[in-house]
CSV table of C-alpha atoms and ligand atoms in Angstrom, one decimal:
chain,number,residue,atom,x,y,z
A,14,MET,CA,0.0,0.0,0.0
A,15,THR,CA,2.8,2.5,0.8
A,16,GLY,CA,4.4,1.6,-2.5
A,17,SER,CA,1.3,2.7,-4.4
A,18,ILE,CA,1.0,5.9,-2.4
A,19,LEU,CA,4.5,6.6,-3.5
A,20,GLU,CA,3.8,6.1,-7.2
A,21,ALA,CA,0.6,8.2,-7.2
A,22,CYS,CA,1.9,11.0,-5.0
A,23,SER,CA,5.2,11.5,-6.8
A,24,ASP,CA,3.4,13.1,-9.8
A,25,CYS,CA,0.9,15.2,-7.7
A,26,LYS,CA,-0.1,18.6,-9.1
A,27,ALA,CA,-2.9,19.4,-6.6
A,28,CYS,CA,-1.4,22.8,-5.6
A,29,ASP,CA,1.0,25.4,-6.8
A,30,LEU,CA,4.0,23.9,-4.9
A,31,ALA,CA,4.1,21.4,-7.8
A,32,THR,CA,5.5,24.2,-10.0
A,33,THR,CA,8.5,25.0,-7.8
A,34,ARG,CA,9.4,21.7,-6.1
A,35,GLN,CA,12.2,19.4,-7.4
A,36,THR,CA,10.8,16.2,-5.7
A,37,VAL,CA,7.7,15.1,-3.9
A,38,VAL,CA,9.0,14.1,-0.5
A,39,ILE,CA,6.9,11.2,0.8
A,40,SER,CA,8.5,9.3,3.6
A,41,ARG,CA,11.5,7.5,5.1
A,42,GLY,CA,11.7,4.8,7.7
A,43,ASN,CA,9.6,1.8,8.3
A,44,PRO,CA,6.0,1.6,6.9
A,45,GLU,CA,5.4,-1.3,9.4
A,46,ALA,CA,6.4,0.8,12.4
A,47,ASP,CA,4.0,1.5,15.3
A,48,LEU,CA,5.2,5.1,15.5
A,49,MET,CA,4.6,7.8,12.8
A,50,LEU,CA,6.3,11.2,13.0
A,51,ILE,CA,4.7,14.1,11.1
A,52,GLY,CA,6.6,17.3,10.3
A,53,GLU,CA,5.7,20.5,8.5
A,54,ALA,CA,7.1,20.4,4.9
A,55,PRO,CA,10.3,19.6,3.2
A,56,GLY,CA,13.2,22.0,3.1
A,57,ALA,CA,16.0,22.4,0.5
A,58,GLN,CA,17.9,19.2,1.3
A,59,GLU,CA,14.7,17.2,1.5
A,60,ASP,CA,13.6,18.6,-1.8
A,61,MET,CA,16.9,17.6,-3.4
A,62,GLN,CA,17.1,14.2,-1.9
A,63,GLY,CA,13.4,13.3,-2.0
A,64,LEU,CA,13.5,12.2,1.7
A,65,PRO,CA,12.0,14.0,4.8
A,66,PHE,CA,14.2,15.3,7.6
A,67,VAL,CA,17.6,14.8,6.0
A,68,GLY,CA,19.0,18.3,6.5
A,69,ARG,CA,20.3,19.9,9.7
A,70,SER,CA,16.9,19.5,11.4
A,71,GLY,CA,16.7,15.9,10.5
A,72,ARG,CA,20.1,15.2,11.9
A,73,ALA,CA,19.2,16.8,15.2
A,74,LEU,CA,15.9,14.8,15.2
A,75,ASP,CA,17.7,11.5,14.5
A,76,GLN,CA,20.2,12.2,17.2
A,77,LEU,CA,17.5,12.7,19.8
A,78,LEU,CA,15.6,9.7,18.7
A,79,ARG,CA,18.7,7.5,19.1
A,80,GLU,CA,19.4,9.0,22.5
A,81,VAL,CA,16.1,7.5,23.7
A,82,ASP,CA,16.8,4.3,21.9
A,83,LEU,CA,14.5,4.8,18.9
A,84,ASP,CA,16.1,3.8,15.6
A,85,PRO,CA,14.8,6.2,12.9
A,86,ALA,CA,15.0,3.5,10.2
A,87,ARG,CA,13.4,0.7,12.2
A,88,ASP,CA,11.1,2.2,14.7
A,89,LEU,CA,9.5,5.1,12.8
A,90,TYR,CA,7.7,6.1,9.7
A,91,ILE,CA,8.6,9.7,9.0
A,92,CYS,CA,6.7,12.1,6.8
A,93,ASN,CA,5.4,15.7,6.6
A,94,ALA,CA,1.9,17.3,6.5
A,95,VAL,CA,2.9,18.8,3.1
A,96,LYS,CA,4.9,16.8,0.6
A,97,CYS,CA,6.4,19.6,-1.5
A,98,ARG,CA,8.9,22.3,-0.5
A,99,PRO,CA,7.3,25.8,0.0
A,100,PRO,CA,9.5,28.4,-1.7
A,101,ASN,CA,12.0,30.0,0.7
A,102,ASN,CA,10.9,27.5,3.4
A,103,ARG,CA,7.8,29.6,4.2
A,104,ARG,CA,5.1,28.0,6.2
A,105,PRO,CA,2.7,26.0,4.1
A,106,LYS,CA,-0.6,27.8,3.3
A,107,LYS,CA,-4.0,26.5,4.4
A,108,ALA,CA,-4.8,25.6,0.8
A,109,GLU,CA,-1.6,23.6,0.4
A,110,LEU,CA,-2.2,21.7,3.6
A,111,ALA,CA,-5.7,21.0,2.4
A,112,ALA,CA,-4.5,19.9,-1.0
A,113,CYS,CA,-2.0,17.5,0.6
A,114,ARG,CA,-4.3,16.1,3.3
A,115,SER,CA,-5.6,13.2,1.3
A,116,TRP,CA,-2.0,11.9,0.9
A,117,LEU,CA,-1.4,12.2,4.6
A,118,ASP,CA,-4.6,10.4,5.3
A,119,LEU,CA,-3.6,7.6,2.9
A,120,GLN,CA,-0.3,7.3,4.8
A,121,LEU,CA,-2.0,7.2,8.1
A,122,ALA,CA,-4.4,4.5,6.9
A,123,ALA,CA,-1.6,2.4,5.4
A,124,VAL,CA,0.9,2.6,8.3
A,125,ASP,CA,-1.9,2.5,10.9
A,126,PRO,CA,0.4,3.8,13.7
A,127,LYS,CA,-0.4,3.3,17.4
A,128,VAL,CA,1.4,6.5,18.4
A,129,ILE,CA,1.9,9.7,16.4
A,130,VAL,CA,4.5,12.4,17.1
A,131,LEU,CA,3.7,15.8,15.7
A,132,THR,CA,6.8,18.1,15.4
A,133,GLY,CA,5.9,21.8,15.5
A,134,ALA,CA,2.8,23.9,15.3
A,135,THR,CA,1.9,23.2,11.7
A,136,ALA,CA,1.7,19.5,12.2
A,137,VAL,CA,-0.3,20.0,15.4
A,138,GLU,CA,-2.8,22.2,13.7
A,139,ALA,CA,-3.1,19.9,10.7
A,140,ILE,CA,-3.9,16.8,12.7
A,141,LEU,CA,-5.4,18.0,16.0
A,142,GLY,CA,-6.9,21.3,14.8
A,143,ILE,CA,-5.3,23.0,17.8
A,144,LYS,CA,-3.8,26.4,17.2
A,145,GLY,CA,-1.6,27.2,20.1
A,146,GLY,CA,1.9,27.7,21.6
A,147,MET,CA,4.1,24.7,21.4
A,148,THR,CA,5.5,25.6,24.9
A,149,GLN,CA,2.1,24.7,26.3
A,150,LEU,CA,1.3,21.8,24.0
A,151,ARG,CA,4.5,19.9,24.0
A,152,GLY,CA,4.7,16.9,26.2
A,153,GLN,CA,0.9,16.7,26.7
A,154,TRP,CA,-0.6,13.5,25.4
A,155,GLN,CA,-3.5,14.0,23.0
A,156,ALA,CA,-5.7,11.6,21.1
A,157,TRP,CA,-6.6,11.4,17.4
A,158,SER,CA,-8.7,8.7,15.8
A,159,GLY,CA,-8.0,6.3,18.6
A,160,ARG,CA,-4.3,6.9,18.6
A,161,ALA,CA,-2.0,8.5,21.2
A,162,VAL,CA,-0.5,11.7,19.9
A,163,MET,CA,2.5,13.6,21.3
A,164,PRO,CA,3.3,17.1,20.2
A,165,ILE,CA,7.0,18.0,20.4
A,166,PHE,CA,9.0,21.1,19.4
A,167,HIS,CA,10.1,21.2,15.8
A,168,PRO,CA,13.8,20.3,15.4
A,169,SER,CA,14.5,23.7,13.7
A,170,TYR,CA,13.4,25.4,16.9
A,171,LEU,CA,15.9,23.2,18.8
A,172,LEU,CA,18.7,24.3,16.4
A,173,ARG,CA,17.8,27.9,17.2
A,174,ASN,CA,17.8,27.1,21.0
A,175,PRO,CA,20.9,24.9,21.4
A,176,SER,CA,21.2,25.0,25.2
A,177,LYS,CA,21.9,21.5,26.6
A,178,ALA,CA,20.8,22.6,30.1
A,179,ALA,CA,18.1,20.7,32.0
A,180,GLY,CA,14.7,22.1,31.2
A,181,ALA,CA,15.9,23.7,28.0
A,182,PRO,CA,13.9,22.8,24.8
A,183,ILE,CA,16.4,20.0,23.8
A,184,ASP,CA,16.1,18.4,27.2
A,185,LEU,CA,12.3,18.7,27.2
A,186,THR,CA,12.1,17.1,23.7
A,187,ARG,CA,14.3,14.2,24.9
A,188,GLN,CA,11.9,13.8,27.8
A,189,ASP,CA,8.9,13.8,25.4
A,190,LEU,CA,10.5,11.3,23.1
A,191,ALA,CA,11.3,9.1,26.1
A,192,ALA,CA,7.6,9.2,27.1
A,193,VAL,CA,6.8,8.1,23.5
A,194,ARG,CA,9.2,5.2,23.8
A,195,ARG,CA,7.7,4.1,27.1
A,196,ARG,CA,4.2,4.3,25.6
A,197,LEU,CA,5.3,2.0,22.7
A,198,CYS,CA,6.7,-0.5,25.1
A,199,GLU,CA,3.4,-0.6,27.1
A,200,ARG,CA,1.6,-2.1,24.1
B,441,URA,N1,11.3,20.3,8.4
B,441,URA,C1,10.2,19.6,8.3
B,441,URA,O1,9.2,19.9,8.9
B,441,URA,N2,10.2,18.5,7.5
B,441,URA,C2,11.3,18.1,6.9
B,441,URA,O2,11.2,17.1,6.2
B,441,URA,C3,12.5,18.9,7.0
B,441,URA,C4,12.4,20.0,7.8
Protein backbone atom coordinates (compact mmCIF):
# COMPACT_ATOMS: atom_id res chain seq x y z
CA MET A 1 0.00 0.00 0.00
CA THR A 2 2.75 2.48 0.84
CA GLY A 3 4.36 1.62 -2.52
CA SER A 4 1.26 2.66 -4.43
CA ILE A 5 1.03 5.91 -2.40
CA LEU A 6 4.55 6.64 -3.52
CA GLU A 7 3.79 6.12 -7.19
CA ALA A 8 0.59 8.15 -7.22
CA CYS A 9 1.87 10.98 -5.03
CA SER A 10 5.17 11.54 -6.80
CA ASP A 11 3.37 13.14 -9.75
CA CYS A 12 0.88 15.23 -7.71
CA LYS A 13 -0.13 18.61 -9.11
CA ALA A 14 -2.90 19.40 -6.62
CA CYS A 15 -1.41 22.76 -5.60
CA ASP A 16 1.02 25.42 -6.83
CA LEU A 17 3.96 23.91 -4.95
CA ALA A 18 4.15 21.43 -7.84
CA THR A 19 5.54 24.21 -10.03
CA THR A 20 8.52 25.03 -7.75
CA ARG A 21 9.43 21.70 -6.13
CA GLN A 22 12.20 19.40 -7.36
CA THR A 23 10.84 16.25 -5.73
CA VAL A 24 7.72 15.14 -3.91
CA VAL A 25 8.98 14.11 -0.47
CA ILE A 26 6.89 11.23 0.78
CA SER A 27 8.54 9.31 3.62
CA ARG A 28 11.49 7.55 5.12
CA GLY A 29 11.72 4.84 7.75
CA ASN A 30 9.59 1.77 8.29
CA PRO A 31 6.00 1.59 6.94
CA GLU A 32 5.37 -1.25 9.41
CA ALA A 33 6.37 0.82 12.44
CA ASP A 34 3.98 1.50 15.35
CA LEU A 35 5.20 5.09 15.47
CA MET A 36 4.62 7.78 12.85
CA LEU A 37 6.28 11.19 13.01
CA ILE A 38 4.73 14.06 11.07
CA GLY A 39 6.61 17.28 10.34
CA GLU A 40 5.67 20.45 8.48
CA ALA A 41 7.07 20.39 4.93
CA PRO A 42 10.34 19.59 3.15
CA GLY A 43 13.23 22.04 3.13
CA ALA A 44 15.97 22.44 0.52
CA GLN A 45 17.89 19.24 1.34
CA GLU A 46 14.71 17.19 1.48
CA ASP A 47 13.56 18.63 -1.84
CA MET A 48 16.88 17.64 -3.43
CA GLN A 49 17.12 14.16 -1.90
CA GLY A 50 13.43 13.26 -1.95
CA LEU A 51 13.45 12.21 1.73
CA PRO A 52 12.00 13.98 4.79
CA PHE A 53 14.20 15.32 7.58
CA VAL A 54 17.59 14.76 5.99
CA GLY A 55 19.02 18.29 6.48
CA ARG A 56 20.27 19.87 9.72
CA SER A 57 16.86 19.54 11.41
CA GLY A 58 16.71 15.89 10.45
CA ARG A 59 20.14 15.15 11.86
CA ALA A 60 19.16 16.84 15.15
CA LEU A 61 15.94 14.81 15.20
CA ASP A 62 17.70 11.50 14.50
CA GLN A 63 20.23 12.16 17.25
CA LEU A 64 17.50 12.75 19.85
CA LEU A 65 15.60 9.67 18.69
CA ARG A 66 18.74 7.55 19.09
CA GLU A 67 19.37 9.02 22.54
CA VAL A 68 16.06 7.52 23.72
CA ASP A 69 16.79 4.26 21.93
CA LEU A 70 14.51 4.76 18.94
CA ASP A 71 16.05 3.76 15.62
CA PRO A 72 14.81 6.18 12.92
CA ALA A 73 15.03 3.53 10.18
CA ARG A 74 13.41 0.69 12.15
CA ASP A 75 11.08 2.22 14.74
CA LEU A 76 9.47 5.11 12.85
CA TYR A 77 7.71 6.08 9.67
CA ILE A 78 8.63 9.73 9.05
CA CYS A 79 6.69 12.11 6.80
CA ASN A 80 5.37 15.68 6.55
CA ALA A 81 1.95 17.32 6.49
CA VAL A 82 2.91 18.84 3.11
CA LYS A 83 4.94 16.81 0.63
CA CYS A 84 6.45 19.60 -1.49
CA ARG A 85 8.86 22.33 -0.45
CA PRO A 86 7.28 25.78 -0.01
CA PRO A 87 9.47 28.45 -1.69
CA ASN A 88 12.03 30.00 0.70
CA ASN A 89 10.89 27.54 3.38
CA ARG A 90 7.85 29.63 4.23
CA ARG A 91 5.08 27.99 6.25
CA PRO A 92 2.66 26.01 4.09
CA LYS A 93 -0.57 27.84 3.28
CA LYS A 94 -3.96 26.51 4.40
CA ALA A 95 -4.83 25.62 0.80
CA GLU A 96 -1.56 23.65 0.42
CA LEU A 97 -2.22 21.75 3.64
CA ALA A 98 -5.74 21.00 2.43
CA ALA A 99 -4.54 19.90 -1.01
CA CYS A 100 -2.02 17.51 0.57
CA ARG A 101 -4.31 16.14 3.26
CA SER A 102 -5.56 13.17 1.28
CA TRP A 103 -1.95 11.92 0.87
CA LEU A 104 -1.39 12.21 4.61
CA ASP A 105 -4.65 10.38 5.30
CA LEU A 106 -3.58 7.59 2.93
CA GLN A 107 -0.27 7.32 4.77
CA LEU A 108 -2.04 7.21 8.14
CA ALA A 109 -4.39 4.49 6.90
CA ALA A 110 -1.58 2.43 5.36
CA VAL A 111 0.85 2.64 8.27
CA ASP A 112 -1.88 2.53 10.93
CA PRO A 113 0.44 3.76 13.70
CA LYS A 114 -0.40 3.28 17.38
CA VAL A 115 1.40 6.46 18.36
CA ILE A 116 1.90 9.69 16.41
CA VAL A 117 4.51 12.37 17.10
CA LEU A 118 3.73 15.84 15.73
CA THR A 119 6.76 18.11 15.36
CA GLY A 120 5.87 21.78 15.52
CA ALA A 121 2.76 23.92 15.33
CA THR A 122 1.89 23.25 11.67
CA ALA A 123 1.67 19.48 12.17
CA VAL A 124 -0.27 19.97 15.43
CA GLU A 125 -2.78 22.23 13.71
CA ALA A 126 -3.07 19.92 10.68
CA ILE A 127 -3.88 16.81 12.72
CA LEU A 128 -5.42 18.03 15.97
CA GLY A 129 -6.88 21.31 14.75
CA ILE A 130 -5.34 23.01 17.79
CA LYS A 131 -3.79 26.43 17.24
CA GLY A 132 -1.57 27.20 20.15
CA GLY A 133 1.86 27.71 21.55
CA MET A 134 4.11 24.67 21.43
CA THR A 135 5.48 25.58 24.86
CA GLN A 136 2.06 24.73 26.32
CA LEU A 137 1.26 21.82 24.02
CA ARG A 138 4.51 19.87 23.95
CA GLY A 139 4.73 16.89 26.23
CA GLN A 140 0.93 16.69 26.70
CA TRP A 141 -0.59 13.47 25.37
CA GLN A 142 -3.48 14.04 22.97
CA ALA A 143 -5.75 11.62 21.11
CA TRP A 144 -6.62 11.44 17.43
CA SER A 145 -8.70 8.72 15.83
CA GLY A 146 -8.00 6.26 18.64
CA ARG A 147 -4.26 6.90 18.60
CA ALA A 148 -2.01 8.49 21.20
CA VAL A 149 -0.50 11.72 19.91
CA MET A 150 2.54 13.55 21.32
CA PRO A 151 3.27 17.13 20.19
CA ILE A 152 6.97 18.05 20.38
CA PHE A 153 9.05 21.09 19.44
CA HIS A 154 10.13 21.25 15.82
CA PRO A 155 13.83 20.32 15.44
CA SER A 156 14.52 23.65 13.69
CA TYR A 157 13.41 25.37 16.93
CA LEU A 158 15.92 23.18 18.79
CA LEU A 159 18.66 24.30 16.39
CA ARG A 160 17.81 27.91 17.25
CA ASN A 161 17.84 27.08 20.98
CA PRO A 162 20.92 24.89 21.36
CA SER A 163 21.24 24.96 25.17
CA LYS A 164 21.88 21.50 26.61
CA ALA A 165 20.76 22.60 30.09
CA ALA A 166 18.13 20.68 32.05
CA GLY A 167 14.71 22.13 31.25
CA ALA A 168 15.87 23.73 27.96
CA PRO A 169 13.95 22.80 24.75
CA ILE A 170 16.39 20.02 23.77
CA ASP A 171 16.11 18.40 27.19
CA LEU A 172 12.30 18.72 27.16
CA THR A 173 12.13 17.14 23.71
CA ARG A 174 14.30 14.25 24.86
CA GLN A 175 11.87 13.76 27.77
CA ASP A 176 8.89 13.85 25.37
CA LEU A 177 10.49 11.26 23.09
CA ALA A 178 11.35 9.09 26.10
CA ALA A 179 7.64 9.20 27.05
CA VAL A 180 6.78 8.10 23.51
CA ARG A 181 9.24 5.20 23.77
CA ARG A 182 7.68 4.11 27.08
CA ARG A 183 4.20 4.30 25.57
CA LEU A 184 5.26 2.04 22.69
CA CYS A 185 6.68 -0.48 25.14
CA GLU A 186 3.38 -0.59 27.08
CA ARG A 187 1.61 -2.08 24.07
N1 LIG B 1 11.29 20.33 8.38
C1 LIG B 1 10.17 19.58 8.29
O1 LIG B 1 9.15 19.86 8.91
N2 LIG B 1 10.21 18.52 7.53
C2 LIG B 1 11.31 18.14 6.88
O2 LIG B 1 11.25 17.14 6.19
C3 LIG B 1 12.46 18.94 7.01
C4 LIG B 1 12.43 20.03 7.76
